[in-house]
């Protein structure tokens, strides 16, 4: 399907592949960078907002801890306990002339001590009111940050309020909620009330109570310095009630979104919660970050700006588009360079090859650049010169071949004429009673016929032994019957395959280099047997043993290396090393000829071959 679309020229393929690779790199880079940028942008925005929220929460928690320290000091101070014990039954402050006027100094000392501790407390500016009263709520002390008188509610009415009873005794502000200041109704300020019992000096039972109003400026002073986008929102959750921070004030708020997912791996602090929320009235999902304020069950939450994300995303998209355009420009520049450095030289080389194909063998120096294409150009020029020389030589060789064919036709002799002539000699020798001549002629005819018709490299052991016997018969007449040849092999081994003319060079070596120099009656034995090697493969072992002069180790090495000089003229080109090499080339290095000899006694040459028969049987 793609073959009709793909260009056939190298230039077209270069353009196509370069364009495809460049576009792929650009798309992959833009996709990966977009994903990474979006992830990093969201993560950085979350972590930056979390860092700012953590500062607000930690500072607020620190101020609360300072206030609560003062709160606890009031609950356990001995001067305050003495004051409460002294005024348990007093409904008013005694006069100077009254007998219990000493209580005035006790009250004054306690007030000075309370005021001193108040001003020494860090974050005291956020304590808008302190009330210290015995159980009768009559002779109470008050420290207030305003000069206004109490107009909203009386101290006796304060203790009867439901919210006062709910928070009374909770020194950790867990159940305190933001509310309007009961002593200053209508001024728009919110306070966080706290009330706790105070024990007497010499008894563990309650002697009075302390009330404290914590101003909402405790949190507002930090929230107003928080950097916010237009579409972001800050929420404060206290005692299960959520407040919206807007225009430097807190407003009651009912959450109008639902949590769809929790992003656990986006926050630094383990107590910070990052969630994905969806507005109940519909709209895009937003990210909400909530950080706790100490261990009071309070939290500050931030709804991240969507416009900031969109603006940053647009900026990143412009950057990515710039990267993509840059990659495409680089690809075009690379395409220009490839076309100039590859396309043009290929075009010139193609034209030069066409010229050579048309018969122009003259060299062209313009295609011999100093690069790989220049090497090809020089090769084409050398090829042109070689082709020109080869064509001339081919013409000369063709002329010489025709002359040689003419001379061969003149001197050719039909092989059948040679066989018929030998047969005629045999018949004439038989008629005249020369049996030796007849046998030698018959053996020579069979030997020549085997040599001339041999097309296969391997024959059966039976055929190879027959060839050796014909050769030995001729040699036997030469030595006058002083040599003998015996062949011993199991009948089943006669069908095993052996290389043609393998035994004849070994027998020839035994005659001319073993028996003849010794000058005694010679005996040659040929034996064959089968064995199995350690790996389980079948082997055919053929041994040629003679009782000649033998060989030393150096002579054995020379024979196997091909350094010996055969004496026989008829088979001069077929030596023992030649046989050994043929076997190793065909069968492998583990096969071949091995020689064992004792000088003056015997020589035994062993041929190791794989066991294979003419019928295809393999052991």
Coordinates of C-alpha atoms in Angstrom, one line a residue:
X1 CA 0.0 0.0 0.0
X2 CA 2.9 2.4 0.8
X3 CA 5.0 1.7 -2.3
X4 CA 3.0 3.9 -4.7
X5 CA 3.2 6.8 -2.2
X6 CA 6.9 6.6 -1.4
X7 CA 9.2 8.4 -3.8
X8 CA 11.7 6.3 -5.8
X9 CA 14.5 8.9 -6.0
X10 CA 17.0 9.4 -3.2
X11 CA 16.3 13.1 -3.2
X12 CA 12.6 12.5 -2.7
X13 CA 13.3 10.0 0.1
X14 CA 15.7 12.5 1.8
X15 CA 13.0 15.1 1.7
X16 CA 10.3 12.7 2.9
X17 CA 12.4 11.2 5.7
X18 CA 13.8 14.5 6.9
X19 CA 10.3 16.1 6.9
X20 CA 8.9 13.1 8.8
X21 CA 11.7 13.0 11.3
X22 CA 11.5 16.8 11.9
X23 CA 7.8 16.8 12.3
X24 CA 7.9 13.8 14.6
X25 CA 10.6 15.5 16.7
X26 CA 8.6 18.7 16.8
X27 CA 5.3 17.0 17.7
X28 CA 7.0 14.8 20.3
X29 CA 8.9 17.7 21.9
X30 CA 5.8 19.9 22.0
X31 CA 3.6 17.1 23.5
X32 CA 6.2 16.2 26.1
X33 CA 7.0 19.8 27.0
X34 CA 3.3 20.7 27.1
X35 CA 2.6 17.9 29.5
X36 CA 5.7 18.7 31.6
X37 CA 5.0 22.4 31.6
X38 CA 1.4 22.0 32.6
X39 CA 2.3 19.6 35.4
X40 CA 5.1 21.8 36.7
X41 CA 3.0 24.9 36.4
X42 CA 0.2 23.4 38.4
X43 CA 2.6 21.9 40.9
X44 CA 4.5 25.2 41.3
X45 CA 1.3 27.2 41.7
X46 CA 0.1 24.8 44.4
X47 CA 3.3 24.7 46.2
X48 CA 3.7 28.5 46.1
X49 CA 0.2 29.0 47.4
X50 CA 0.8 26.3 50.1
X51 CA 4.0 28.1 51.2
X52 CA 2.1 31.4 51.6
X53 CA -0.8 29.7 53.4
X54 CA 1.7 27.9 55.7
X55 CA 3.2 31.3 56.7
X56 CA -0.3 32.6 57.6
X57 CA -1.2 29.5 59.5
X58 CA 2.0 29.3 61.4
X59 CA 1.9 33.0 62.4
X60 CA -1.7 32.7 63.4
X61 CA -1.0 29.5 65.4
X62 CA 1.9 31.3 67.1
X63 CA -0.3 34.2 68.1
X64 CA -3.0 31.9 69.4
X65 CA -0.4 30.0 71.4
X66 CA 0.7 33.2 73.0
X67 CA -2.9 34.2 73.8
X68 CA -3.6 30.8 75.3
X69 CA -0.5 31.0 77.4
X70 CA -1.8 34.2 78.9
X71 CA -5.2 32.5 79.2
X72 CA -3.8 29.6 81.2
X73 CA -1.7 32.0 83.3
X74 CA -4.9 33.7 84.4
X75 CA -6.4 30.4 85.3
X76 CA -3.6 29.3 87.6
X77 CA -2.2 32.6 89.0
X78 CA -2.2 32.8 92.8
X79 CA -2.9 36.5 92.9
X80 CA -6.0 36.1 90.8
X81 CA -7.0 33.1 92.9
X82 CA -6.6 35.2 96.1
X83 CA -8.7 38.0 94.6
X84 CA -11.5 35.6 93.6
X85 CA -11.5 34.0 97.1
X86 CA -11.6 37.5 98.7
X87 CA -14.6 38.7 96.6
X88 CA -16.7 35.6 96.7
X89 CA -19.4 37.3 98.9
X90 CA -18.8 40.9 97.8
X91 CA -21.4 42.5 95.6
X92 CA -19.4 45.7 95.2
X93 CA -16.1 47.2 95.9
X94 CA -15.8 48.2 99.6
X95 CA -15.3 51.9 100.5
X96 CA -12.2 53.3 102.1
X97 CA -13.8 53.8 105.5
X98 CA -15.3 50.4 105.7
X99 CA -13.8 47.7 107.8
X100 CA -13.0 45.5 104.8
X101 CA -11.3 48.3 102.9
X102 CA -8.2 46.1 102.6
X103 CA -9.9 44.3 99.8
X104 CA -9.4 47.3 97.7
X105 CA -5.6 46.9 97.8
X106 CA -6.0 43.2 97.0
X107 CA -8.2 44.1 94.0
X108 CA -5.8 46.9 92.9
X109 CA -2.7 44.6 93.2
X110 CA -4.5 41.9 91.2
X111 CA -5.5 44.3 88.5
X112 CA -2.0 45.7 88.2
X113 CA -0.6 42.2 88.0
X114 CA -3.2 41.2 85.4
X115 CA -2.5 44.3 83.4
X116 CA 1.2 43.9 83.6
X117 CA 1.0 40.3 82.3
X118 CA -1.4 41.4 79.6
X119 CA 1.0 44.0 78.2
X120 CA 3.9 41.6 78.5
X121 CA 2.1 38.9 76.5
X122 CA 3.1 38.7 72.8
X123 CA 0.1 39.1 70.5
X124 CA -1.9 41.0 73.3
X125 CA -3.1 43.4 70.6
X126 CA -5.5 40.7 69.4
X127 CA -7.1 40.4 72.9
X128 CA -9.9 42.9 72.7
X129 CA -11.4 42.2 76.1
X130 CA -10.6 40.3 79.4
X131 CA -13.2 39.8 82.1
X132 CA -12.2 38.3 85.5
X133 CA -15.1 37.7 87.9
X134 CA -16.0 35.7 91.0
X135 CA -18.9 33.4 90.8
X136 CA -21.5 36.0 91.7
X137 CA -20.4 38.1 88.6
X138 CA -20.6 41.3 90.6
X139 CA -17.1 42.4 91.5
X140 CA -15.4 41.8 88.2
X141 CA -12.3 43.2 86.6
X142 CA -12.1 44.2 82.9
X143 CA -9.3 45.1 80.5
X144 CA -10.5 46.4 77.2
X145 CA -8.8 47.8 74.2
X146 CA -11.6 50.4 73.6
X147 CA -12.7 53.3 75.7
X148 CA -16.4 52.6 75.1
X149 CA -18.5 51.5 78.0
X150 CA -20.3 48.2 78.2
X151 CA -23.5 48.8 76.3
X152 CA -24.4 45.6 74.6
X153 CA -24.8 43.0 77.4
X154 CA -24.3 42.8 81.1
X155 CA -21.8 40.5 82.7
X156 CA -24.6 38.6 84.5
X157 CA -26.4 38.2 81.1
X158 CA -23.2 37.0 79.5
X159 CA -22.9 33.9 81.7
X160 CA -26.4 32.9 80.8
X161 CA -25.8 32.9 77.1
X162 CA -26.0 29.5 75.4
X163 CA -22.8 29.9 73.5
X164 CA -21.1 30.9 76.8
X165 CA -22.2 27.7 78.4
X166 CA -20.9 25.7 75.4
X167 CA -17.4 27.1 75.4
X168 CA -17.1 27.4 79.1
X169 CA -14.2 25.2 80.3
X170 CA -12.7 24.6 76.8
X171 CA -9.3 26.1 77.1
X172 CA -8.2 25.0 73.6
X173 CA -10.8 27.1 71.6
X174 CA -11.9 23.9 69.9
X175 CA -15.6 24.8 70.1
X176 CA -15.3 28.6 69.9
X177 CA -16.7 30.2 66.8
X178 CA -16.4 33.6 65.3
X179 CA -19.3 35.8 66.4
X180 CA -20.4 39.5 66.8
X181 CA -18.9 41.1 70.0
X182 CA -21.8 40.9 72.5
X183 CA -20.5 44.0 74.3
X184 CA -20.3 46.1 71.0
X185 CA -23.2 45.0 68.9
X186 CA -23.5 46.6 65.5
X187 CA -19.9 47.7 65.0
X188 CA -19.2 45.0 62.4
X189 CA -16.3 43.4 64.2
X190 CA -16.1 39.7 65.0
X191 CA -14.5 38.1 68.0
X192 CA -13.5 34.7 69.1
X193 CA -14.8 34.2 72.6
X194 CA -13.1 32.0 75.2
X195 CA -14.2 31.3 78.8
X196 CA -12.8 29.0 81.5
X197 CA -13.3 28.4 85.2
X198 CA -10.7 29.6 87.7
X199 CA -10.0 27.8 91.0
X200 CA -9.5 29.3 94.4
X201 CA -6.2 29.7 96.1
X202 CA -6.8 27.1 98.8
X203 CA -9.3 24.9 97.2
X204 CA -9.7 23.0 94.0
X205 CA -13.3 24.0 93.4
X206 CA -14.3 26.9 91.2
X207 CA -13.9 30.3 92.6
X208 CA -14.7 32.4 89.5
X209 CA -14.3 32.5 85.8
X210 CA -12.3 34.3 83.1
X211 CA -13.7 35.5 79.7
X212 CA -11.6 36.7 76.8
X213 CA -12.5 38.1 73.4
X214 CA -10.0 37.5 70.6
X215 CA -10.3 39.9 67.7
X216 CA -10.7 38.7 64.1
X217 CA -7.7 40.9 63.3
X218 CA -5.7 37.9 64.5
X219 CA -6.3 36.3 61.1
X220 CA -7.3 39.4 59.0
X221 CA -3.9 41.1 59.5
X222 CA -2.2 38.1 57.8
X223 CA -4.9 37.5 55.2
X224 CA -4.8 41.0 53.8
X225 CA -1.1 40.6 52.9
X226 CA -1.8 37.4 51.0
X227 CA -1.3 37.9 47.2
X228 CA -4.6 37.0 45.4
X229 CA -5.8 36.9 41.9
X230 CA -9.2 38.2 40.9
X231 CA -10.9 34.9 40.5
X232 CA -9.2 33.2 43.5
X233 CA -10.9 33.0 47.0
X234 CA -9.7 32.6 50.6
X235 CA -11.8 30.7 53.1
X236 CA -11.4 30.4 56.9
X237 CA -13.0 27.4 58.7
X238 CA -13.5 27.7 62.5
X239 CA -15.6 25.2 64.5
X240 CA -17.1 23.8 61.4
X241 CA -18.2 27.2 60.1
X242 CA -16.7 28.6 56.9
X243 CA -16.0 32.3 56.3
X244 CA -15.2 34.0 53.0
X245 CA -12.4 36.6 53.2
X246 CA -13.4 39.6 51.0
X247 CA -12.7 43.3 51.3
X248 CA -10.5 42.8 54.4
X249 CA -13.4 41.2 56.3
X250 CA -14.9 37.8 56.9
X251 CA -18.4 36.9 55.7
X252 CA -20.4 33.7 56.4
X253 CA -20.1 31.3 53.5
X254 CA -21.7 28.0 52.5
X255 CA -19.4 25.9 50.3
X256 CA -20.9 25.7 46.8
X257 CA -18.6 23.0 45.4
X258 CA -17.9 19.3 45.8
X259 CA -14.6 17.5 46.0
X260 CA -13.9 15.3 43.0
X261 CA -10.3 14.2 43.6
X262 CA -7.5 14.4 46.2
X263 CA -4.0 15.3 45.0
X264 CA -1.8 13.7 47.6
X265 CA 1.6 14.1 46.0
X266 CA 1.3 17.8 45.2
X267 CA 1.7 19.2 48.8
X268 CA 5.0 19.7 50.7
X269 CA 3.5 19.4 54.2
X270 CA 1.8 16.2 55.2
X271 CA -1.1 18.0 56.9
X272 CA -1.9 20.2 53.8
X273 CA -4.8 19.0 51.7
X274 CA -4.9 19.6 48.0
X275 CA -8.2 18.7 46.3
X276 CA -9.9 19.1 42.9
X277 CA -13.4 20.6 43.3
X278 CA -16.3 21.3 40.9
X279 CA -18.8 24.1 41.4
X280 CA -22.3 22.8 42.2
X281 CA -23.8 25.2 39.7
X282 CA -21.6 23.9 37.0
X283 CA -18.3 25.0 35.5
X284 CA -14.7 24.0 35.2
X285 CA -12.9 22.1 37.9
X286 CA -10.7 24.1 40.3
X287 CA -7.9 23.3 42.8
X288 CA -8.5 23.9 46.5
X289 CA -5.6 24.0 49.0
X290 CA -6.3 23.7 52.8
X291 CA -3.8 24.3 55.5
X292 CA -4.6 23.6 59.2
X293 CA -3.9 26.3 61.9
X294 CA -2.1 24.5 64.7
X295 CA -4.1 21.8 66.4
X296 CA -7.3 23.8 66.9
X297 CA -9.3 22.3 64.1
X298 CA -9.1 25.5 62.1
X299 CA -8.0 25.8 58.6
X300 CA -7.3 28.4 55.8
X301 CA -8.3 27.3 52.3
X302 CA -7.4 28.9 49.0
X303 CA -9.3 28.4 45.7
X304 CA -6.6 28.8 43.1
X305 CA -7.0 31.2 40.2
X306 CA -8.0 29.7 36.9
X307 CA -7.2 32.9 34.9
X308 CA -3.6 32.7 36.2
X309 CA -3.3 29.1 35.0
X310 CA -4.8 30.0 31.6
X311 CA -2.4 33.0 31.2
X312 CA 0.6 30.9 32.1
X313 CA -0.6 28.1 29.8
X314 CA -1.0 30.6 27.0
X315 CA 2.6 31.8 27.6
X316 CA 3.9 28.2 27.6
X317 CA 2.0 27.5 24.4
X318 CA 3.7 30.4 22.7
X319 CA 7.0 29.1 24.0
X320 CA 6.2 25.6 22.6
X321 CA 5.1 27.0 19.3
X322 CA 8.4 28.9 19.1
X323 CA 10.3 25.7 19.9
X324 CA 8.3 23.8 17.2
X325 CA 9.0 26.6 14.6
X326 CA 12.7 26.5 15.5
X327 CA 12.8 22.7 15.1
X328 CA 11.1 23.0 11.7
X329 CA 13.5 25.7 10.6
X330 CA 16.4 23.5 11.7
X331 CA 14.8 20.6 9.7
X332 CA 14.6 22.8 6.6
X333 CA 18.2 23.9 7.0
X334 CA 19.2 20.2 7.5
X335 CA 17.2 19.3 4.4
X336 CA 19.0 21.9 2.4
X337 CA 22.4 20.6 3.6
X338 CA 21.5 17.0 2.9
X339 CA 20.3 17.9 -0.6
X340 CA 23.5 19.8 -1.3
X341 CA 25.8 17.2 0.2
X342 CA 24.0 14.1 -0.9
X343 CA 21.4 14.8 -3.5
X344 CA 23.6 16.7 -6.0
X345 CA 26.6 14.3 -5.8
X346 CA 24.2 11.3 -6.3
X347 CA 22.7 13.0 -9.3
X348 CA 26.2 13.6 -10.9
X349 CA 27.3 10.0 -10.1
X350 CA 24.1 8.7 -11.7
X351 CA 24.8 10.7 -14.9
X352 CA 28.3 9.4 -14.9
X353 CA 27.2 5.7 -14.6
X354 CA 24.7 6.3 -17.4
X355 CA 27.6 7.6 -19.5
X356 CA 29.7 4.6 -18.8
X357 CA 26.8 2.3 -19.6
X358 CA 26.5 4.2 -22.9
X359 CA 30.1 3.4 -23.8
X360 CA 31.9 6.5 -22.6
X361 CA 34.9 5.2 -20.6
X362 CA 36.8 8.5 -20.4
X363 CA 37.6 9.6 -16.8
X364 CA 35.7 12.4 -15.2
X365 CA 37.7 14.4 -12.6
X366 CA 34.7 16.5 -11.5
X367 CA 33.2 13.6 -9.5
X368 CA 36.3 13.0 -7.4
X369 CA 35.3 15.0 -4.3
X370 CA 37.2 14.8 -1.0
X371 CA 34.6 12.7 0.7
X372 CA 32.9 9.3 0.5
X373 CA 31.1 10.2 -2.7
X374 CA 34.5 11.2 -4.1
X375 CA 35.7 7.7 -3.3
X376 CA 32.8 6.4 -5.3
X377 CA 33.6 8.7 -8.1
X378 CA 37.2 7.6 -8.2
X379 CA 36.0 4.0 -8.1
X380 CA 33.7 4.7 -11.1
X381 CA 36.6 6.2 -13.0
X382 CA 38.8 3.2 -12.1
X383 CA 36.0 0.9 -13.1
X384 CA 35.7 2.8 -16.5
X385 CA 39.4 2.3 -17.1
X386 CA 39.2 -1.3 -16.0
X387 CA 36.2 -2.0 -18.2
X388 CA 38.0 -0.5 -21.2
X389 CA 41.1 -2.6 -20.5
X390 CA 38.9 -5.7 -19.8
X391 CA 37.0 -5.3 -23.0
X392 CA 40.3 -5.1 -24.9
X393 CA 41.6 -8.1 -23.1
X394 CA 38.4 -10.0 -23.7
X395 CA 38.7 -9.4 -27.4
X396 CA 42.3 -10.7 -27.3
X397 CA 41.3 -13.7 -25.2
X398 CA 38.4 -14.5 -27.6
X399 CA 40.8 -14.5 -30.5
X400 CA 43.3 -16.7 -28.6
X401 CA 40.5 -19.1 -27.5
X402 CA 39.4 -19.6 -31.1
X403 CA 43.0 -20.4 -32.1
X404 CA 43.2 -22.9 -29.1
X405 CA 39.9 -24.6 -30.0
X406 CA 41.2 -25.1 -33.5
X407 CA 44.4 -26.7 -32.2
X408 CA 42.5 -28.9 -29.8
X409 CA 40.2 -30.1 -32.6
X410 CA 43.3 -31.0 -34.5
X411 CA 44.8 -33.0 -31.7
X412 CA 41.7 -34.4 -30.1
X413 CA 41.5 -38.2 -29.6
X414 CA 38.4 -40.0 -28.7
X415 CA 38.8 -41.8 -25.3
X416 CA 36.9 -44.8 -26.7
X417 CA 39.7 -45.2 -29.2
X418 CA 42.1 -45.6 -26.2
X419 CA 39.9 -48.2 -24.5
X420 CA 39.4 -50.1 -27.8
X421 CA 43.2 -50.1 -28.4
X422 CA 43.9 -51.5 -24.9
X423 CA 41.3 -54.2 -25.4
X424 CA 42.9 -55.1 -28.8
X425 CA 46.3 -55.5 -27.0
X426 CA 44.6 -57.6 -24.4
X427 CA 43.1 -60.0 -27.0
X428 CA 46.4 -60.2 -28.9
X429 CA 48.3 -61.0 -25.6
X430 CA 45.7 -63.7 -24.7
X431 CA 46.0 -65.3 -28.2
X432 CA 49.8 -65.4 -27.9
X433 CA 49.6 -66.7 -24.2
X434 CA 51.1 -63.6 -22.6
X435 CA 48.8 -63.6 -19.5
X436 CA 50.8 -60.9 -17.7
X437 CA 50.5 -58.4 -20.5
X438 CA 46.7 -59.2 -20.6
X439 CA 46.3 -58.7 -16.9
X440 CA 48.3 -55.4 -16.8
X441 CA 46.4 -54.1 -19.9
X442 CA 43.1 -55.0 -18.3
X443 CA 44.0 -53.3 -15.0
X444 CA 45.3 -50.2 -16.8
X445 CA 42.1 -49.9 -18.8
X446 CA 40.0 -50.2 -15.7
X447 CA 42.2 -47.6 -13.9
X448 CA 42.0 -45.1 -16.8
X449 CA 38.3 -45.6 -17.2
X450 CA 37.8 -44.9 -13.4
X451 CA 39.9 -41.8 -13.7
X452 CA 38.1 -40.4 -16.8
X453 CA 34.5 -41.1 -15.7
X454 CA 34.8 -40.0 -12.1
X455 CA 32.3 -37.2 -11.5
X456 CA 31.6 -37.8 -7.8
X457 CA 34.1 -36.9 -5.1
X458 CA 33.2 -39.8 -2.9
X459 CA 32.7 -43.5 -3.8
X460 CA 32.1 -46.6 -1.8
X461 CA 34.9 -48.4 0.0
X462 CA 34.4 -51.4 -2.3
X463 CA 35.0 -49.2 -5.4
X464 CA 38.0 -47.5 -3.8
X465 CA 39.6 -50.9 -2.9
X466 CA 39.0 -52.1 -6.5
X467 CA 40.9 -49.1 -7.9
X468 CA 43.8 -49.7 -5.4
X469 CA 43.9 -53.4 -6.5
X470 CA 44.2 -52.4 -10.2
X471 CA 47.0 -50.0 -9.3
X472 CA 48.8 -52.6 -7.2
X473 CA 48.5 -55.2 -9.9
X474 CA 50.5 -53.0 -12.3
X475 CA 53.1 -52.3 -9.5
X476 CA 53.2 -56.0 -8.7
X477 CA 54.4 -56.9 -12.2
X478 CA 57.0 -54.1 -11.9
X479 CA 58.5 -55.6 -8.6
X480 CA 58.3 -59.1 -9.9
X481 CA 55.9 -60.5 -7.2
X482 CA 58.0 -59.4 -4.2
X483 CA 55.2 -57.4 -2.7
X484 CA 51.8 -58.4 -1.5
X485 CA 48.6 -56.6 -0.7
X486 CA 45.8 -57.8 1.7
X487 CA 42.5 -56.1 2.4
X488 CA 40.6 -57.0 5.5
X489 CA 37.2 -55.4 6.2
X490 CA 33.7 -56.5 7.3
X491 CA 31.2 -56.9 4.5
X492 CA 29.0 -54.2 6.0
X493 CA 31.7 -51.6 5.6
X494 CA 32.0 -52.0 1.8
X495 CA 29.1 -49.6 1.3
X496 CA 30.7 -46.8 3.4
X497 CA 31.6 -43.7 1.5
X498 CA 35.2 -42.6 1.1
X499 CA 36.9 -39.9 -1.0
X500 CA 38.0 -41.0 -4.4
X501 CA 41.8 -41.7 -4.7
X502 CA 42.2 -41.7 -0.9
X503 CA 43.9 -45.1 -0.6
X504 CA 46.0 -45.0 -3.8
X505 CA 48.4 -42.2 -2.6
X506 CA 48.9 -44.1 0.8
X507 CA 49.7 -47.3 -1.0
X508 CA 52.0 -45.5 -3.4
X509 CA 53.8 -43.9 -0.4
X510 CA 54.2 -47.3 1.2
X511 CA 55.7 -48.8 -2.0
X512 CA 58.2 -46.0 -3.0
X513 CA 59.1 -44.6 0.5
X514 CA 58.7 -47.6 2.7
X515 CA 59.3 -51.0 1.0
X516 CA 61.5 -50.1 -1.9
X517 CA 64.3 -48.3 0.2
X518 CA 64.3 -51.3 2.6
X519 CA 65.0 -53.8 -0.3
X520 CA 63.0 -56.7 1.3
X521 CA 59.8 -58.6 0.6
X522 CA 57.1 -56.0 1.1
X523 CA 53.7 -56.5 2.7
X524 CA 50.9 -53.9 2.7
X525 CA 47.8 -54.5 4.8
X526 CA 44.5 -52.4 4.4
X527 CA 42.0 -52.8 7.2
X528 CA 38.7 -51.1 7.9
X529 CA 36.6 -50.9 11.1
X530 CA 33.9 -48.7 12.6
X531 CA 34.0 -46.9 16.0
X532 CA 32.0 -44.4 18.0
X533 CA 33.5 -41.1 19.3
X534 CA 32.8 -39.7 22.8
X535 CA 29.9 -37.7 21.4
X536 CA 28.2 -40.8 20.0
X537 CA 29.0 -40.2 16.3
X538 CA 29.9 -43.1 14.1
X539 CA 33.5 -43.2 12.6
X540 CA 35.0 -45.2 9.7
X541 CA 38.7 -46.0 10.3
X542 CA 40.8 -47.3 7.4
X543 CA 44.4 -48.2 8.1
X544 CA 47.2 -48.8 5.5
X545 CA 50.2 -50.6 7.2
X546 CA 53.5 -51.5 5.6
X547 CA 56.7 -53.2 6.8
X548 CA 59.0 -50.6 5.2
X549 CA 61.7 -48.4 6.6
X550 CA 59.3 -46.3 8.7
X551 CA 59.5 -42.6 9.3
X552 CA 60.6 -40.4 12.2
X553 CA 58.5 -37.5 13.6
X554 CA 60.0 -34.8 11.4
X555 CA 59.3 -36.9 8.2
X556 CA 55.7 -37.5 9.4
X557 CA 55.2 -33.7 9.8
X558 CA 56.6 -33.1 6.3
X559 CA 54.4 -35.7 4.7
X560 CA 51.3 -34.3 6.3
X561 CA 52.4 -30.7 5.5
X562 CA 52.9 -31.6 1.8
X563 CA 56.6 -31.2 1.7
X564 CA 57.3 -34.7 0.4
X565 CA 58.0 -35.4 -3.3
X566 CA 56.0 -38.3 -4.8
X567 CA 58.0 -40.6 -7.0
X568 CA 55.2 -41.8 -9.2
X569 CA 54.6 -39.9 -12.3
X570 CA 51.1 -41.0 -13.0
X571 CA 49.6 -39.8 -9.7
X572 CA 52.2 -37.0 -9.0
X573 CA 49.5 -34.4 -8.3
X574 CA 47.8 -36.5 -5.6
X575 CA 49.8 -36.6 -2.4
X576 CA 49.1 -37.6 1.2
X577 CA 48.7 -34.0 2.4
X578 CA 46.3 -33.4 -0.5
X579 CA 44.2 -36.3 0.7
X580 CA 44.3 -35.1 4.3
X581 CA 43.3 -31.5 3.3
X582 CA 40.4 -32.8 1.1
X583 CA 39.0 -34.8 4.0
X584 CA 39.3 -31.9 6.5
X585 CA 37.7 -29.4 4.1
X586 CA 34.7 -31.7 3.4
X587 CA 34.2 -33.3 6.9
X588 CA 35.8 -31.0 9.5
X589 CA 39.1 -30.6 11.3
X590 CA 38.5 -33.6 13.6
X591 CA 38.8 -35.9 10.6
X592 CA 41.8 -36.7 8.3
X593 CA 45.0 -38.8 8.3
X594 CA 47.2 -39.7 11.2
X595 CA 50.5 -41.5 11.0
X596 CA 52.2 -43.8 13.5
X597 CA 55.6 -45.2 12.6
X598 CA 58.6 -47.0 14.1
X599 CA 61.8 -46.4 12.0
X600 CA 63.1 -49.7 10.5
X601 CA 59.9 -51.6 11.4
X602 CA 56.6 -50.3 10.1
X603 CA 54.4 -47.4 9.2
X604 CA 50.7 -47.2 9.9
X605 CA 48.6 -44.5 8.3
X606 CA 45.0 -44.2 9.6
X607 CA 42.2 -42.4 7.7
X608 CA 39.3 -41.2 10.0
X609 CA 36.0 -40.5 8.2
X610 CA 32.4 -40.0 9.3
X611 CA 30.4 -43.2 9.0
X612 CA 28.1 -42.7 6.0
X613 CA 26.9 -45.3 3.5
X614 CA 25.7 -45.0 -0.1
X615 CA 22.1 -45.6 1.1
X616 CA 22.3 -42.5 3.3
X617 CA 22.8 -44.3 6.6
X618 CA 24.6 -42.3 9.3
X619 CA 25.7 -43.6 12.7

